[in-house]
Every structure is written in structure tokens, then in C-alpha cells.
PDB file of C-alpha atoms in Angstrom:
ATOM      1  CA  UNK A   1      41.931 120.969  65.729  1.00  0.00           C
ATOM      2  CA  UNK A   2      44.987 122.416  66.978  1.00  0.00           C
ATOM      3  CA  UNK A   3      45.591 121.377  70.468  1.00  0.00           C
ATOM      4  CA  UNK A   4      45.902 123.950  73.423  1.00  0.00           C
ATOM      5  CA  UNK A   5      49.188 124.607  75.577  1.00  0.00           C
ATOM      6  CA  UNK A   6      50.131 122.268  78.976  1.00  0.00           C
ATOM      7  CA  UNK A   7      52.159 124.938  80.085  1.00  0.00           C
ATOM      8  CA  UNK A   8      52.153 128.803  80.949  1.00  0.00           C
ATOM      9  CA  UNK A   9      54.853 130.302  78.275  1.00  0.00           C
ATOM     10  CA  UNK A  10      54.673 133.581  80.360  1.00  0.00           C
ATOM     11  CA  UNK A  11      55.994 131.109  83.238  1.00  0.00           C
ATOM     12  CA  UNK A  12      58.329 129.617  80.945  1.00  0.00           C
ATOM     13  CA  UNK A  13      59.705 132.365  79.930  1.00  0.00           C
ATOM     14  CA  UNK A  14      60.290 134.081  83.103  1.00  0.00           C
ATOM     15  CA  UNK A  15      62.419 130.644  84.127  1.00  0.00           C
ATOM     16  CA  UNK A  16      64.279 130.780  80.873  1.00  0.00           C
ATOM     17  CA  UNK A  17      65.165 133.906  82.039  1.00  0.00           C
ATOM     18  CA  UNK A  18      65.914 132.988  85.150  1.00  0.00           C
ATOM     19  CA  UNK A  19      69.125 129.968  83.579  1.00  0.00           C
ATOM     20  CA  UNK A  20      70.475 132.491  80.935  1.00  0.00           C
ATOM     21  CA  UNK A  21      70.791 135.351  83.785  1.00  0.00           C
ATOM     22  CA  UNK A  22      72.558 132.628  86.021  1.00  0.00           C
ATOM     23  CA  UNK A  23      74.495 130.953  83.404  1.00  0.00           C
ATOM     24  CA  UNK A  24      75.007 132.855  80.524  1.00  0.00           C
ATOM     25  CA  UNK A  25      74.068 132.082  76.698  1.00  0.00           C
ATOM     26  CA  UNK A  26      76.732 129.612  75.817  1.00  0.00           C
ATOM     27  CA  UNK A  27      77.127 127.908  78.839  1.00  0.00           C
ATOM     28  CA  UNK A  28      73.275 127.421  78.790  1.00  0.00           C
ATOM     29  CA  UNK A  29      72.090 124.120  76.118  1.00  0.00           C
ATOM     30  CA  UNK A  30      68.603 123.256  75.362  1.00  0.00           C
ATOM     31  CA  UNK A  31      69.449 120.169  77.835  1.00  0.00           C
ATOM     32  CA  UNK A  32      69.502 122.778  80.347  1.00  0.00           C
ATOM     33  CA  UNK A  33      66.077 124.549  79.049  1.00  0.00           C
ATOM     34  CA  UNK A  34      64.033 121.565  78.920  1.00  0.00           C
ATOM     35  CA  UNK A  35      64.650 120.426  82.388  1.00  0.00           C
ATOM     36  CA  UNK A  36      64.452 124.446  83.778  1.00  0.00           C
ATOM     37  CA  UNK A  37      61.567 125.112  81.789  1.00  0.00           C
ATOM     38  CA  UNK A  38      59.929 121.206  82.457  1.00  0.00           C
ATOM     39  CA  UNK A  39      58.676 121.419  78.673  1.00  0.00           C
ATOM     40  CA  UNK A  40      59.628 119.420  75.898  1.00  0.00           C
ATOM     41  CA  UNK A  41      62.531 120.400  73.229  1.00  0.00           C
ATOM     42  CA  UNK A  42      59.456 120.541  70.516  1.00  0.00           C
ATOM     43  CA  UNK A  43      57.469 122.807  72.606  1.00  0.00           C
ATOM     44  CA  UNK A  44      60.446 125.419  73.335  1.00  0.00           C
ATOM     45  CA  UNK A  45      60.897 125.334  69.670  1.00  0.00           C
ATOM     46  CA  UNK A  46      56.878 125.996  68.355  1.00  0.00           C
ATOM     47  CA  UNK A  47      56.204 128.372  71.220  1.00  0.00           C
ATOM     48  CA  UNK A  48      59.981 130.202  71.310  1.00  0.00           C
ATOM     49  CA  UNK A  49      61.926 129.352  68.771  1.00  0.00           C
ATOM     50  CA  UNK A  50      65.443 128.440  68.512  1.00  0.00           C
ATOM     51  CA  UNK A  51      67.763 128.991  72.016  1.00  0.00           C
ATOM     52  CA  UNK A  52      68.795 132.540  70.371  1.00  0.00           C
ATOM     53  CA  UNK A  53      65.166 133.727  70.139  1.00  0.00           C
ATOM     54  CA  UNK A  54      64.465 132.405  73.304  1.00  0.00           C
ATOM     55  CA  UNK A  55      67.635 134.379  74.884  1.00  0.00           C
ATOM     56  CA  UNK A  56      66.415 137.570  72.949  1.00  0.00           C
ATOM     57  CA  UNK A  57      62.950 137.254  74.286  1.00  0.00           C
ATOM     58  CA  UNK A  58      64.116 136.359  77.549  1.00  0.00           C
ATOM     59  CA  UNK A  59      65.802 139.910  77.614  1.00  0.00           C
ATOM     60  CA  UNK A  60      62.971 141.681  76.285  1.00  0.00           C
ATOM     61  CA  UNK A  61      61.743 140.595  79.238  1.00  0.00           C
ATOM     62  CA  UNK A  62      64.491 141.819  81.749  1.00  0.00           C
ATOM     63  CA  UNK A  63      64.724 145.081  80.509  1.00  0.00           C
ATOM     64  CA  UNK A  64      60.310 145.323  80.830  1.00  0.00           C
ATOM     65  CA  UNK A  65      60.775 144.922  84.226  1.00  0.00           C
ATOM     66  CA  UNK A  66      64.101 146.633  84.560  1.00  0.00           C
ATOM     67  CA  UNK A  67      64.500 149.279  87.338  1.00  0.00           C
ATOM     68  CA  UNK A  68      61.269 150.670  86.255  1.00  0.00           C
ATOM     69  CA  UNK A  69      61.517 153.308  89.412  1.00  0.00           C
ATOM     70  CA  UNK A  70      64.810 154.912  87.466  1.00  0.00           C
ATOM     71  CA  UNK A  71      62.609 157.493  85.230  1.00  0.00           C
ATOM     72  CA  UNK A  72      60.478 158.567  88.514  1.00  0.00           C
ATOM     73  CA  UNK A  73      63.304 158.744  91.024  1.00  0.00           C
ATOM     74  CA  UNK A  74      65.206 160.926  88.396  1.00  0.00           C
ATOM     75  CA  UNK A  75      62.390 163.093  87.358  1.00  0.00           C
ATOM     76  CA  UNK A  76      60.935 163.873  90.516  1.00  0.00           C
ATOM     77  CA  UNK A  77      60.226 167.717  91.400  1.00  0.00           C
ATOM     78  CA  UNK A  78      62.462 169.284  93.027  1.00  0.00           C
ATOM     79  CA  UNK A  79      66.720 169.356  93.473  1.00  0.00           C
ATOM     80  CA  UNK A  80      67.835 166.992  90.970  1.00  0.00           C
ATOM     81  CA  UNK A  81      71.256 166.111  91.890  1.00  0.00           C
ATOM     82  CA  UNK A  82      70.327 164.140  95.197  1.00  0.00           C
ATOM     83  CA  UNK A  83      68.358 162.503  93.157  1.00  0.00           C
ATOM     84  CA  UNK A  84      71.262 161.141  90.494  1.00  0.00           C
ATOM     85  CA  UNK A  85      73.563 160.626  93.647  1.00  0.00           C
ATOM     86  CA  UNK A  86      70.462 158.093  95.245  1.00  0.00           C
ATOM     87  CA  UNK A  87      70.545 155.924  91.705  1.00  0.00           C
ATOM     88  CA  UNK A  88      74.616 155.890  91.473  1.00  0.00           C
ATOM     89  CA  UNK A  89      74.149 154.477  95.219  1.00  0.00           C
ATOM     90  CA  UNK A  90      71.542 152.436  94.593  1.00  0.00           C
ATOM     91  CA  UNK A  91      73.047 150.688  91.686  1.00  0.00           C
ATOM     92  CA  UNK A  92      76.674 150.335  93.899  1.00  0.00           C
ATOM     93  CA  UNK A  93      74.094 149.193  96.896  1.00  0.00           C
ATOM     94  CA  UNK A  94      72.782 146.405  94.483  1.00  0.00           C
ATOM     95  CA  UNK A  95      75.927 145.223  92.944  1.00  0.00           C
ATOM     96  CA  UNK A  96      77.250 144.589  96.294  1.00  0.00           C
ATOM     97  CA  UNK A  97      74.267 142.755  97.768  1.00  0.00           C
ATOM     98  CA  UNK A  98      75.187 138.848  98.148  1.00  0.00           C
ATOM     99  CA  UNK A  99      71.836 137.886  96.811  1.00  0.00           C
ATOM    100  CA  UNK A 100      72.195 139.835  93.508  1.00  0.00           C
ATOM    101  CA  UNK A 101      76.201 139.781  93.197  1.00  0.00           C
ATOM    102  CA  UNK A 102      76.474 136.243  91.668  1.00  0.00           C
ATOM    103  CA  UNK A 103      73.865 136.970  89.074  1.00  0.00           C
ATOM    104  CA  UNK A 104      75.305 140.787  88.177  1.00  0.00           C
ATOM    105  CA  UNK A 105      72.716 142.649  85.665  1.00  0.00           C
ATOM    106  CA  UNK A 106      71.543 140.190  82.528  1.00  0.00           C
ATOM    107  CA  UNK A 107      71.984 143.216  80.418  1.00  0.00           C
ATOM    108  CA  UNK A 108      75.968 143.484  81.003  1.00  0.00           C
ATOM    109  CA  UNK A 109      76.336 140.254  81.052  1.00  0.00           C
ATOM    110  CA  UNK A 110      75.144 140.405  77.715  1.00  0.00           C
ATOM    111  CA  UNK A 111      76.960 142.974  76.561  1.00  0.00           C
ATOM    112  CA  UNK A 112      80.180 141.332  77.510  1.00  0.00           C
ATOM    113  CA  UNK A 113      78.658 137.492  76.011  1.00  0.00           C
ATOM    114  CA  UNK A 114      76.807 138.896  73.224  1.00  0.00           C
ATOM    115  CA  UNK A 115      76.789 142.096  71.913  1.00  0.00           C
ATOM    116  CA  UNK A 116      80.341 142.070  70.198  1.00  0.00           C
ATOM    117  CA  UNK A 117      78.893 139.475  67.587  1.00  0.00           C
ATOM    118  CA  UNK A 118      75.353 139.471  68.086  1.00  0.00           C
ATOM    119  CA  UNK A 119      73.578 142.568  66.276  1.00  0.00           C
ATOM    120  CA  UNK A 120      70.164 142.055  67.875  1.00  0.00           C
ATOM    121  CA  UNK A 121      71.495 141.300  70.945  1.00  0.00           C
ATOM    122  CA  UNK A 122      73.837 144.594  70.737  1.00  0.00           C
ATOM    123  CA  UNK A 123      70.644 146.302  69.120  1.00  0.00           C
ATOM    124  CA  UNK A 124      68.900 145.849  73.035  1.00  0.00           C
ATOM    125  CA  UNK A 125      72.105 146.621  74.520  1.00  0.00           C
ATOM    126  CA  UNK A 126      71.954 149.767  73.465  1.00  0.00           C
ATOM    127  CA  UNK A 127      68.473 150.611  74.571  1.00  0.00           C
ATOM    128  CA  UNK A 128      68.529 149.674  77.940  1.00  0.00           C
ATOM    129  CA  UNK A 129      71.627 151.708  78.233  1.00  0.00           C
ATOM    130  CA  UNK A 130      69.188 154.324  76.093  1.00  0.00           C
ATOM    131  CA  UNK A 131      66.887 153.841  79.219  1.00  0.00           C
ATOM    132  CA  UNK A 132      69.693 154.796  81.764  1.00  0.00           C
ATOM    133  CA  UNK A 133      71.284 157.516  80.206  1.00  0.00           C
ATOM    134  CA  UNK A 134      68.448 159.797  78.882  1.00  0.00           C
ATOM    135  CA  UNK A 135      66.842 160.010  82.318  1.00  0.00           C
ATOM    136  CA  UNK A 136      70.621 160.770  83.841  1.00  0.00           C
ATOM    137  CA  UNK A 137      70.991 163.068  81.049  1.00  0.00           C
ATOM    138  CA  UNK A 138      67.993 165.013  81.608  1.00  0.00           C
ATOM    139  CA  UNK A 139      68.212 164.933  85.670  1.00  0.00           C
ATOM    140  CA  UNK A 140      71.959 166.443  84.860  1.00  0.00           C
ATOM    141  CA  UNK A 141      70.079 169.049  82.551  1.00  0.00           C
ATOM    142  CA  UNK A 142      68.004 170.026  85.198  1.00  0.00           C
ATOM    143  CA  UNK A 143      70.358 170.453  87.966  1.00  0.00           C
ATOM    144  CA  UNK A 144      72.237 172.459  85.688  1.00  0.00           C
ATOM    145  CA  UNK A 145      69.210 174.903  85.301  1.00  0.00           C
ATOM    146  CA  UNK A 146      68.542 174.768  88.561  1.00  0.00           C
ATOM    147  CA  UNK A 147      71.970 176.325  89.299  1.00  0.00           C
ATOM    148  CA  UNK A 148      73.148 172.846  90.961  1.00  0.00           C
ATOM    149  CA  UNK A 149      75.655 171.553  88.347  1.00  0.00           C
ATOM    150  CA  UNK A 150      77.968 174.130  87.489  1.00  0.00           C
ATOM    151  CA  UNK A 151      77.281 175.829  83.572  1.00  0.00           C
ATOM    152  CA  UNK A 152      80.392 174.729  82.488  1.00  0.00           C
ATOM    153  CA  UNK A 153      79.810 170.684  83.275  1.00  0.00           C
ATOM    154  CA  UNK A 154      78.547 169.139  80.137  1.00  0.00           C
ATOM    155  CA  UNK A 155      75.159 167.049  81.313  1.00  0.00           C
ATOM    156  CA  UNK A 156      75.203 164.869  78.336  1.00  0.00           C
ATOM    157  CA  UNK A 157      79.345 164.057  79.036  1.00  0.00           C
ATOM    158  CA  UNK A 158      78.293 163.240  82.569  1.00  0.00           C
ATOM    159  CA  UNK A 159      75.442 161.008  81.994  1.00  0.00           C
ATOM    160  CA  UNK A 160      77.593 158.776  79.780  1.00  0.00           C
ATOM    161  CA  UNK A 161      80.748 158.999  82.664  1.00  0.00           C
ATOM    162  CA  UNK A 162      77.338 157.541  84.834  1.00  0.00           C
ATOM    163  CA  UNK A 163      76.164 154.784  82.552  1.00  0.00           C
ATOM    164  CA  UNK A 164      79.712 154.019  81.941  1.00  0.00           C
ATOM    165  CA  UNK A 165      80.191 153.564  85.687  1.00  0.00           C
ATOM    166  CA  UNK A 166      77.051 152.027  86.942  1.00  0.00           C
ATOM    167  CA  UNK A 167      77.595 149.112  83.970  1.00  0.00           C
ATOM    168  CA  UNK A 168      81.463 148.753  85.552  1.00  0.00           C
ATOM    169  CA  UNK A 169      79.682 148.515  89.371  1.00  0.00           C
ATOM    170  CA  UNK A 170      77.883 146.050  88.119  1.00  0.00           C
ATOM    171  CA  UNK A 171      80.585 143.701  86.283  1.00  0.00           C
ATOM    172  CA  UNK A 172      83.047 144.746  89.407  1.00  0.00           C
ATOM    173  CA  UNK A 173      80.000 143.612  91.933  1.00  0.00           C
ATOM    174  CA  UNK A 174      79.700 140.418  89.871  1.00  0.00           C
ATOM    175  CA  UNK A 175      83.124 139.454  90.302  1.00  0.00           C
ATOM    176  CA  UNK A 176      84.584 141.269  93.803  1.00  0.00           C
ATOM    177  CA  UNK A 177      83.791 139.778  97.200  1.00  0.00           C
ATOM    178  CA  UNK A 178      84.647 142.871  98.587  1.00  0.00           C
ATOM    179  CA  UNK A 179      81.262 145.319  98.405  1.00  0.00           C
ATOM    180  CA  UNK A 180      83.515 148.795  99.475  1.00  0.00           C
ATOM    181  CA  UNK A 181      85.351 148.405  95.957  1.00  0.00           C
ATOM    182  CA  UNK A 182      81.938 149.291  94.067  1.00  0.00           C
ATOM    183  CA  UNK A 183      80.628 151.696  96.977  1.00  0.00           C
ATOM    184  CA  UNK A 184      84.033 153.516  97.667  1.00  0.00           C
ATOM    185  CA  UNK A 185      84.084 153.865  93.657  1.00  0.00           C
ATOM    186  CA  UNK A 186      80.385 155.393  93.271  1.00  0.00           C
ATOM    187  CA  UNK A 187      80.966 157.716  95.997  1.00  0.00           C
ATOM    188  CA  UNK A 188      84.772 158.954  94.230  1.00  0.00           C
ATOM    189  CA  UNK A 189      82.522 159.234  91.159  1.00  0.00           C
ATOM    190  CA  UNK A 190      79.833 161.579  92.933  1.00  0.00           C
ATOM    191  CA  UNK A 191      82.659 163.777  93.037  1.00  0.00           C
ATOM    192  CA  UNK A 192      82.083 164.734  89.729  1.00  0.00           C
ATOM    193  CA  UNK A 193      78.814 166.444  89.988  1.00  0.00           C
ATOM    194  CA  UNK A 194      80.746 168.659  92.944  1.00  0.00           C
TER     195      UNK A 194
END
């Protein structure tokens, strides 16, 4: 009779989270885990498997619950360009927030750990930044036939300058003190969509 589970692995999981956002894959070891997690090596290992599973289930996770608001702020009726200028804010807002600077966002701080040699890892990278972009991309379509972004501006060109951006606000809010460096940089950005 197999026997049933002393723990929550939803809770687990959201705490194993919770180390590899702080800390970072490497400098995380299953030392670390057990005592975060208060389960046993053997349990990690039948319910999550190895430390790399865990990590790629932990950001499953993250990007589930990741700025779900970004597709309805960006497709709401109505001018679209206030709209991209409120996330670009937002995001530079965030990043310089004490409470969330020391973490940054667990998806760039993959990207820089990770993604060069991890394929799966890079493979998840790629569609949160999916999730980011295409809404930009068709916000920046919009304006456009709405006769706010000028014909000539190329909407797809522009949402990648964004994502490009908002993922350098948030490595530059990780590691700056000073919070104007991200804001002043969003708002020289903005300029763009002039």
C-alpha cells in the first residue's frame, strides 16, 4: 500500500521557488532544499526529481503566475500607446522597488545562469519573453492603426527594442541602488513611440 504524502508539494514547490529566485541555480544545493523545503532529500527526489527538474518546475511556476495583468492592460479598448507606456513604467517602477530589487525577475536571472547551456531552460526563456513581446507587438499594431504610432515605425522592431529593455531594467534594477537609472532609462525609451 503505497503510503500518502506528509507534505503539500504545491507548498513545496512554491518555497523551492522561492531559494532558486533568491539564490540562483548553482549557488542553490539540495542542502539548501531540504532545510527550505523541510522535506527529506528522498522525498524531493520521488515527488520532483533531480535539483534541475525541480528548478525547471519551479519556473513553470513563475512564469504561471507571471504578470498575468500584461495581456489585459495591453489589450484593453481604446488608445493603445498609453497603455505600452503604463507596462514600460510599471516594469522600471518594479525593478526599482527595494522589496523586489534584490530578487530581480527569476526569468532573467535565468537567462543570464541558464539559458546559454541549458536547452530547456533556454526553451522557457524564450516563451516568457514570447508572453511579453506578442502582447507589445500587437498593442504597437494597434496604435499604429489607430493612427498613434507613425506608419513608418515597424511594431514588431519596437516590441523587441521593449522586451529588450524591460529584461535590461530588470538586470540594471537588480544590481543599481540608484532607482532613477532604470526610470530615467524607460522614460528616454518612451521616446521611441513619439
Amino acid at each position: 500500500m503505497a503510503r500518502t504524502k506528509e507534505f503539500d508539494p504545491d507548498a513545496a514547490l512554491q518555497a523551492a521557488l522561492e531559494l532558486f529566485w533568491r539564490r540562483g541555480y548553482e549557488a542553490t544545493s539540495m542542502a539548501d532544499l531540504v532545510e527550505q523545503l523541510g522535506i527529506g532529500r528522498a522525498s524531493i527526489y520521488a515527488t520532483f526529481g533531480n535539483k534541475r527538474e525541480l528548478y525547471l518546475k519551479a519556473m513553470d511556476r513563475y512564469t504561471e503566475g507571471c504578470d498575468p495583468s500584461l495581456l489585459a492592460e495591453l489589450s484593453q479598448p481604446g488608445p493603445a500607446l498609453p497603455a505600452v507606456r503604463a507596462v514600460v513604467r510599471r516594469f522600471a517602477s518594479e525593478a526599482a522597488s527595494p522589496e523586489r530589487r534584490l530578487y530581480g525577475c527569476f526569468i532573467t536571472n535565468t537567462a543570464a545562469e541558464l539559458a546559454p547551456h541549458d536547452p530547456a531552460a533556454a526553451r522557457r526563456v524564450e516563451i516568457s519573453w514570447e508572453h511579453v513581446e506578442t502582447p507589445l507587438h500587437s498593442a504597437l499594431v494597434r496604435a499604429q492603426a489607430q493612427g498613434e504610432l507613425s506608419g513608418d515605425r515597424d511594431p514588431r522592431a519596437l516590441a523587441r527594442t521593449l522586451l529588450v529593455l524591460l529584461q535590461g531594467i530588470r538586470i540594471v534594477g537588480k544590481a543599481s541602488s540608484d532607482p532613477a537609472r532604470v526610470q530615467e532609462a524607460a522614460e528616454q525609451a518612451l521616446t521611441l513611440l513619439d
